[in-house]
Tab-separated table of C-alpha atoms and ligand atoms in Angstrom:
chain	number	residue	atom	x	y	z
A	1	MET	CA	-5.098	-22.652	2.109
A	2	ARG	CA	-2.454	-20.296	0.544
A	3	ILE	CA	-3.113	-19.064	-2.787
A	4	LEU	CA	-1.415	-16.103	-5.293
A	5	PHE	CA	-3.342	-15.843	-8.229
A	6	PHE	CA	-1.788	-14.111	-11.621
A	7	GLY	CA	-3.266	-13.039	-14.963
A	8	PRO	CA	-2.553	-10.232	-17.072
A	9	ASN	CA	-4.890	-7.210	-17.058
A	10	GLY	CA	-8.440	-7.691	-18.842
A	11	SER	CA	-7.510	-11.845	-17.988
A	12	GLY	CA	-11.482	-11.381	-15.745
A	13	LYS	CA	-8.115	-12.107	-13.052
A	14	GLY	CA	-10.924	-10.241	-10.232
A	15	THR	CA	-13.913	-12.139	-11.124
A	16	GLN	CA	-12.408	-15.468	-11.333
A	17	GLY	CA	-10.045	-14.237	-7.819
A	18	ALA	CA	-13.607	-14.001	-6.609
A	19	ILE	CA	-15.013	-17.070	-6.915
A	20	VAL	CA	-12.247	-19.020	-5.139
A	21	LYS	CA	-12.432	-16.428	-2.383
A	22	GLU	CA	-16.083	-17.723	-1.748
A	23	LYS	CA	-15.265	-21.050	-2.062
A	24	TYR	CA	-12.444	-21.248	0.541
A	25	LYS	CA	-13.984	-17.861	2.508
A	26	LEU	CA	-10.214	-16.485	2.648
A	27	PRO	CA	-9.655	-12.083	2.549
A	28	HIS	CA	-8.713	-11.313	-0.511
A	29	ILE	CA	-5.726	-9.456	-0.060
A	30	GLU	CA	-5.288	-6.636	-3.595
A	31	SER	CA	-1.611	-4.530	-3.095
A	32	GLY	CA	-3.196	-2.353	-5.411
A	33	ALA	CA	-6.760	-2.706	-3.688
A	34	ILE	CA	-4.776	-1.163	-1.039
A	35	PHE	CA	-2.616	0.945	-2.476
A	36	ARG	CA	-6.000	2.777	-3.586
A	37	GLU	CA	-7.140	3.270	0.025
A	38	ASN	CA	-3.913	4.151	1.790
A	39	ILE	CA	-4.309	6.937	-1.146
A	40	GLY	CA	-7.571	8.251	-0.890
A	41	LYS	CA	-6.565	8.141	3.845
A	42	GLY	CA	-4.019	10.155	2.142
A	43	THR	CA	-2.031	8.410	4.284
A	44	GLU	CA	2.260	8.705	4.261
A	45	LEU	CA	2.330	4.951	2.481
A	46	GLY	CA	-0.244	6.644	-0.342
A	47	LYS	CA	1.411	9.635	-0.913
A	48	LYS	CA	4.231	7.641	-1.675
A	49	ALA	CA	3.196	5.385	-3.481
A	50	LYS	CA	0.540	7.652	-5.882
A	51	ALA	CA	3.673	9.079	-7.960
A	52	PHE	CA	4.914	5.870	-9.283
A	53	ILE	CA	1.060	4.863	-9.425
A	54	ASP	CA	0.532	7.325	-11.949
A	55	LYS	CA	2.575	6.756	-13.926
A	56	GLY	CA	2.517	3.047	-14.935
A	57	ASP	CA	5.390	2.118	-12.439
A	58	LEU	CA	5.483	-0.124	-10.002
A	59	VAL	CA	6.090	1.243	-5.713
A	60	PRO	CA	9.378	0.223	-4.921
A	61	ASP	CA	9.772	-2.486	-2.601
A	62	ASP	CA	11.448	-0.952	0.048
A	63	ILE	CA	7.197	0.273	0.477
A	64	THR	CA	5.207	-2.360	-1.210
A	65	ILE	CA	6.607	-5.290	0.069
A	66	PRO	CA	6.949	-4.645	3.767
A	67	MET	CA	3.374	-3.252	3.070
A	68	ILE	CA	2.491	-6.148	2.330
A	69	LEU	CA	4.177	-8.247	4.953
A	70	ASP	CA	2.222	-7.161	7.622
A	71	ARG	CA	-1.223	-7.457	6.226
A	72	LEU	CA	-0.433	-11.153	6.088
A	73	GLY	CA	0.115	-11.251	9.122
A	74	GLN	CA	-2.500	-10.176	10.343
A	75	ALA	CA	-5.562	-12.105	12.460
A	76	ASP	CA	-8.343	-12.303	9.547
A	77	CYS	CA	-5.624	-14.098	7.636
A	78	LYS	CA	-4.401	-16.512	10.080
A	79	ASN	CA	-5.873	-18.824	8.409
A	80	GLY	CA	-5.258	-18.171	5.115
A	81	TRP	CA	-5.730	-15.485	2.502
A	82	LEU	CA	-5.637	-14.991	-1.269
A	83	LEU	CA	-3.345	-12.840	-3.065
A	84	ASP	CA	-3.986	-10.416	-5.608
A	85	GLY	CA	-1.319	-8.206	-7.508
A	86	PHE	CA	1.269	-9.971	-5.847
A	87	PRO	CA	4.674	-11.009	-6.477
A	88	ARG	CA	5.202	-8.835	-9.866
A	89	ASN	CA	8.577	-9.375	-10.039
A	90	VAL	CA	11.169	-12.389	-9.049
A	91	ASN	CA	12.910	-9.851	-5.972
A	92	GLN	CA	8.685	-9.857	-4.480
A	93	ALA	CA	8.670	-13.484	-4.815
A	94	LYS	CA	12.105	-14.283	-3.258
A	95	MET	CA	10.485	-12.157	0.038
A	96	LEU	CA	7.646	-13.520	0.109
A	97	ASP	CA	8.794	-16.794	-0.226
A	98	GLU	CA	11.640	-16.761	2.049
A	99	ALA	CA	9.151	-14.679	4.908
A	100	LEU	CA	6.827	-17.549	4.446
A	101	GLN	CA	9.103	-20.113	5.413
A	102	LYS	CA	10.465	-18.475	7.753
A	103	ALA	CA	6.987	-18.369	9.562
A	104	GLY	CA	6.425	-21.637	9.242
A	105	MET	CA	4.122	-21.601	6.456
A	106	GLY	CA	3.885	-23.022	2.959
A	107	LEU	CA	1.962	-21.388	-0.388
A	108	ASP	CA	-0.844	-24.126	-1.416
A	109	ILE	CA	-2.085	-23.046	-5.013
A	110	VAL	CA	-0.890	-20.948	-7.508
A	111	ILE	CA	-3.134	-20.004	-10.414
A	112	GLU	CA	-1.727	-18.379	-13.720
A	113	ILE	CA	-4.548	-17.469	-16.391
A	114	VAL	CA	-2.766	-17.791	-19.710
A	115	LEU	CA	-4.433	-14.606	-21.883
A	116	ASP	CA	-2.544	-14.022	-25.271
A	117	ARG	CA	-1.217	-9.516	-25.138
A	118	GLU	CA	-2.442	-8.899	-27.676
A	119	ILE	CA	-5.965	-10.417	-26.941
A	120	ALA	CA	-5.396	-8.791	-22.885
A	121	LYS	CA	-5.416	-4.937	-24.231
A	122	ASN	CA	-8.407	-5.613	-26.382
A	123	ARG	CA	-10.444	-6.767	-24.064
A	124	ILE	CA	-9.652	-3.653	-22.019
A	125	MET	CA	-9.358	-0.946	-24.407
A	126	GLY	CA	-13.729	-2.896	-25.076
A	127	ARG	CA	-14.192	-2.414	-22.185
A	128	ARG	CA	-18.249	0.008	-22.394
A	129	LEU	CA	-19.561	0.506	-19.068
A	130	CYS	CA	-23.129	1.195	-18.150
A	131	VAL	CA	-24.585	4.207	-17.180
A	132	ASN	CA	-27.400	2.981	-15.702
A	133	ASP	CA	-25.099	-0.246	-13.663
A	134	ASN	CA	-21.580	-0.566	-13.578
A	135	ASN	CA	-22.050	-4.973	-13.752
A	136	HIS	CA	-24.303	-4.754	-16.790
A	137	PRO	CA	-21.048	-6.831	-18.740
A	138	ASN	CA	-20.192	-5.624	-22.356
A	139	ASN	CA	-16.899	-5.859	-24.144
A	140	ILE	CA	-17.264	-5.187	-27.796
A	141	PHE	CA	-14.539	-7.522	-28.580
A	142	ILE	CA	-16.538	-10.270	-27.153
A	143	ASP	CA	-18.604	-11.411	-28.765
A	144	ALA	CA	-20.780	-13.189	-25.891
A	145	ILE	CA	-20.875	-9.303	-24.397
A	146	LYS	CA	-21.087	-7.415	-27.405
A	147	PRO	CA	-23.098	-4.212	-26.755
A	148	ASN	CA	-26.076	-3.237	-28.713
A	149	GLY	CA	-24.763	-1.366	-31.173
A	150	ASP	CA	-24.054	1.811	-28.734
A	151	LYS	CA	-26.203	0.668	-26.348
A	152	CYS	CA	-25.889	-1.490	-23.670
A	153	ARG	CA	-26.891	-5.522	-24.464
A	154	VAL	CA	-28.083	-5.747	-20.950
A	155	CYS	CA	-31.154	-3.059	-20.011
A	156	GLY	CA	-30.753	-0.647	-23.795
A	157	GLY	CA	-28.118	2.163	-20.943
A	158	ASP	CA	-25.872	4.463	-22.952
A	159	LEU	CA	-22.369	3.174	-23.435
A	160	LYS	CA	-19.409	4.788	-22.429
A	161	THR	CA	-15.045	4.303	-21.258
A	162	ARG	CA	-13.004	4.214	-18.515
A	163	SER	CA	-10.584	6.828	-19.642
A	164	ASP	CA	-7.886	4.572	-17.798
A	165	ASP	CA	-9.326	1.791	-20.654
A	166	GLN	CA	-7.839	3.990	-23.485
A	167	ASP	CA	-4.874	4.379	-22.657
A	168	GLU	CA	-2.707	2.424	-24.919
A	169	ALA	CA	0.563	3.298	-23.256
A	170	ALA	CA	-0.537	2.478	-19.999
A	171	ILE	CA	-1.457	-0.992	-20.728
A	172	GLY	CA	1.528	-1.231	-22.899
A	173	LYS	CA	3.513	-0.045	-19.823
A	174	ARG	CA	1.468	-2.205	-17.226
A	175	HIS	CA	1.759	-5.651	-19.658
A	176	ASP	CA	5.352	-5.593	-20.528
A	177	ILE	CA	6.035	-5.637	-16.483
A	178	TYR	CA	3.142	-8.336	-16.374
A	179	TYR	CA	4.882	-10.390	-19.281
A	180	ASP	CA	8.114	-10.034	-18.280
A	181	THR	CA	9.565	-13.630	-17.874
A	182	ALA	CA	13.226	-12.050	-17.488
A	183	THR	CA	12.249	-10.410	-14.309
A	184	GLY	CA	8.743	-8.799	-13.831
A	185	THR	CA	5.682	-10.825	-13.223
A	186	LEU	CA	4.967	-14.037	-14.750
A	187	ALA	CA	8.867	-14.541	-13.712
A	188	SER	CA	7.516	-14.294	-10.193
A	189	ALA	CA	4.626	-16.779	-10.903
A	190	TYR	CA	7.254	-19.537	-12.883
A	191	TYR	CA	9.728	-18.430	-9.814
A	192	PHE	CA	6.641	-20.786	-7.823
A	193	ARG	CA	6.048	-23.051	-11.402
A	194	ASP	CA	10.158	-24.354	-10.309
A	195	LYS	CA	9.169	-24.649	-6.781
A	196	ALA	CA	6.023	-26.043	-7.799
A	197	LYS	CA	8.150	-29.184	-9.102
A	198	ALA	CA	9.351	-30.157	-5.542
A	199	GLY	CA	5.574	-30.673	-5.198
A	200	GLY	CA	3.247	-29.828	-2.480
A	201	LEU	CA	2.510	-26.273	-3.237
A	202	ARG	CA	0.308	-26.963	-6.710
A	203	TYR	CA	0.966	-24.784	-9.729
A	204	ILE	CA	-2.694	-24.653	-11.310
A	205	VAL	CA	-3.372	-22.915	-16.014
A	206	LEU	CA	-5.873	-21.768	-16.758
A	207	ASP	CA	-6.389	-20.209	-20.599
A	208	GLY	CA	-8.282	-17.099	-20.105
A	209	LYS	CA	-9.342	-16.898	-23.993
A	210	PRO	CA	-12.667	-17.969	-23.761
A	211	GLY	CA	-15.840	-16.059	-21.654
A	212	VAL	CA	-15.825	-16.602	-18.630
A	213	LYS	CA	-18.619	-18.821	-17.367
A	214	GLU	CA	-16.077	-21.568	-19.229
A	215	VAL	CA	-12.848	-19.829	-17.551
A	216	ALA	CA	-14.560	-20.241	-14.397
A	217	ALA	CA	-15.828	-23.914	-14.985
A	218	GLU	CA	-12.207	-24.688	-14.681
A	219	LEU	CA	-10.626	-22.696	-12.482
A	220	MET	CA	-13.493	-24.872	-10.016
A	221	GLY	CA	-12.444	-28.313	-12.046
A	222	LYS	CA	-8.847	-27.942	-11.550
A	223	LEU	CA	-9.879	-26.668	-7.814
B	301	AMP	P1	-3.553	-3.301	-9.224
B	301	AMP	O1	-4.490	-2.196	-10.105
B	301	AMP	O2	-3.289	-4.590	-9.299
B	301	AMP	O3	-3.518	-2.841	-11.245
B	301	AMP	O4	-2.253	-1.952	-9.011
B	301	AMP	C1	-2.517	-1.226	-9.263
B	301	AMP	C2	-1.037	-0.222	-9.748
B	301	AMP	O5	-0.065	-0.114	-7.656
B	301	AMP	C3	0.098	-0.931	-9.919
B	301	AMP	O6	-0.071	-0.649	-11.450
B	301	AMP	C4	1.275	-0.195	-8.867
B	301	AMP	O7	1.312	0.909	-9.666
B	301	AMP	C5	1.028	-0.707	-7.793
B	301	AMP	N1	1.740	-1.558	-7.499
B	301	AMP	C6	0.274	-3.119	-7.738
B	301	AMP	N2	0.618	-4.089	-6.666
B	301	AMP	C7	1.785	-4.289	-6.931
B	301	AMP	C8	3.892	-4.668	-6.177
B	301	AMP	N3	3.565	-5.604	-5.896
B	301	AMP	N4	3.813	-4.125	-6.413
B	301	AMP	C9	3.911	-2.654	-6.891
B	301	AMP	N5	3.835	-2.295	-6.939
B	301	AMP	C10	2.466	-2.253	-7.148
């Protein structure tokens, strides 16, 4: 099973991706996580990528594309994968498509979480982290997980924000890339949506507006 997962920052893509990964027992390949790992280890790749990542720009295709294709060629990916964060532009989509065709492999499912840009931005900026446990969900813009005043809704602990969640300019830049339907990430999703019309590949659209549980239920129903 080979699956691509699209969704803007703030759409709950990480949470829903974990559900898909669990259902099909697939390795979860996240381009952003691979970059972060390389930066952490101080590799050549990490050093090259860091400057772009810090600015909120895409890492150039000549670094990103071989890195992902190499990762997909590793042994744990033999029976499939869930790819998240790649492709992010049309060139990456075409190169992935070409590489899969060359390898005689096809994609099975493409999932797109649809969420309005303004809502996605609010969700990121509304995120609050509990000092006692990062997994306690708190978001001042989501009714179902609104904090108790300024305290964690789960344990009453103090709440803080992640600095990159409050950087409106950086969020804007990332969303500019995602919502670009000409050459950006949505364009790359639509590249596969067009291919799905010919059959063989399923393109699943999820409404990201409801809560995590509702989106997960819709996802499970459609898989
Ligand atoms: P993410 O964790 O997916 O938000 O990715 C973090 C950062 O890694 C992005 O802001 C980009 O700078 C870089 N990155 C991740 N995936 C890609 C990609 N497919 N193409 C180019 N840059 C990427």
